[in-house]
Short mmCIF file of C-alpha atoms in Angstrom, two decimals:
data_model
loop_
_atom_site.label_atom_id
_atom_site.label_comp_id
_atom_site.label_asym_id
_atom_site.label_seq_id
_atom_site.Cartn_x
_atom_site.Cartn_y
_atom_site.Cartn_z
CA UNK A 16 15.70 -2.81 2.69
CA UNK A 17 14.53 0.55 1.39
CA UNK A 18 14.56 1.53 -2.27
CA UNK A 19 15.02 5.03 -3.58
CA UNK A 20 12.10 7.46 -3.67
CA UNK A 21 12.04 7.57 -7.49
CA UNK A 22 11.26 3.87 -7.60
CA UNK A 23 8.64 4.25 -4.91
CA UNK A 24 6.93 7.05 -6.84
CA UNK A 25 6.29 4.57 -9.64
CA UNK A 26 4.79 1.95 -7.33
CA UNK A 27 2.78 4.04 -4.85
CA UNK A 28 -0.15 4.56 -7.26
CA UNK A 29 -0.26 0.82 -7.87
CA UNK A 30 -0.85 0.06 -4.20
CA UNK A 31 -4.48 1.19 -4.16
CA UNK A 32 -5.04 -0.48 -7.52
CA UNK A 33 -3.76 -3.74 -6.08
CA UNK A 34 -6.04 -3.47 -3.07
CA UNK A 35 -8.99 -2.80 -5.36
CA UNK A 36 -8.10 -5.70 -7.66
CA UNK A 37 -7.52 -3.40 -10.62
CA UNK A 38 -3.98 -4.39 -11.62
CA UNK A 39 -2.96 -6.65 -14.44
CA UNK A 40 -1.07 -9.78 -13.48
CA UNK A 41 2.16 -8.16 -14.67
CA UNK A 42 1.57 -5.01 -12.63
CA UNK A 43 0.74 -7.12 -9.58
CA UNK A 44 3.97 -9.11 -9.96
CA UNK A 45 6.09 -5.96 -10.31
CA UNK A 46 4.45 -4.41 -7.28
CA UNK A 47 4.95 -7.57 -5.23
CA UNK A 48 8.64 -7.64 -6.13
CA UNK A 49 8.95 -4.01 -5.03
CA UNK A 50 7.05 -4.64 -1.79
CA UNK A 51 9.36 -7.54 -1.00
CA UNK A 52 12.31 -5.13 -0.94
CA UNK A 53 10.84 -1.80 0.17
CA UNK A 54 9.88 -1.41 3.82
CA UNK A 55 8.28 1.99 3.25
CA UNK A 56 5.91 0.85 0.50
CA UNK A 57 5.19 -2.41 2.35
CA UNK A 58 4.12 -0.38 5.37
CA UNK A 59 1.85 1.79 3.21
CA UNK A 60 0.34 -1.32 1.61
CA UNK A 61 -0.21 -3.02 4.96
CA UNK A 62 -1.81 0.06 6.54
CA UNK A 63 -4.16 0.60 3.59
CA UNK A 64 -5.06 -3.08 3.54
CA UNK A 65 -5.94 -2.92 7.24
CA UNK A 66 -8.13 0.14 6.67
CA UNK A 67 -9.85 -1.58 3.77
CA UNK A 68 -10.59 -4.64 5.92
CA UNK A 69 -12.05 -2.50 8.69
CA UNK A 70 -14.20 -0.56 6.23
CA UNK A 71 -15.50 -3.80 4.76
CA UNK A 72 -16.44 -4.91 8.27
CA UNK A 73 -18.37 -1.66 8.68
CA UNK A 74 -16.40 -0.50 11.67
CA UNK A 75 -15.73 3.15 12.33
CA UNK A 76 -12.09 4.11 12.07
CA UNK A 77 -10.70 7.21 13.67
CA UNK A 78 -8.58 9.30 11.35
CA UNK A 79 -4.92 9.35 12.50
CA UNK A 80 -4.65 13.10 12.02
CA UNK A 81 -7.69 13.73 14.23
CA UNK A 82 -6.00 12.09 17.19
CA UNK A 83 -3.10 14.55 16.91
CA UNK A 84 -5.28 17.60 17.57
#
């Protein structure tokens, strides 16, 4: 299910905060509820989480825009 863009605009800034462990418990719960119902934001979260994991491993990641050139 996809929610409207206005709702997503509220939650998109919370995604990086969640990945960095910076959200309050209440913010984390609200974000999780949104991610459970919004495919677009879930995809953003999952992609950023994957990048974060790779960076923590110290692996080089090619930038997606560079491969389009």
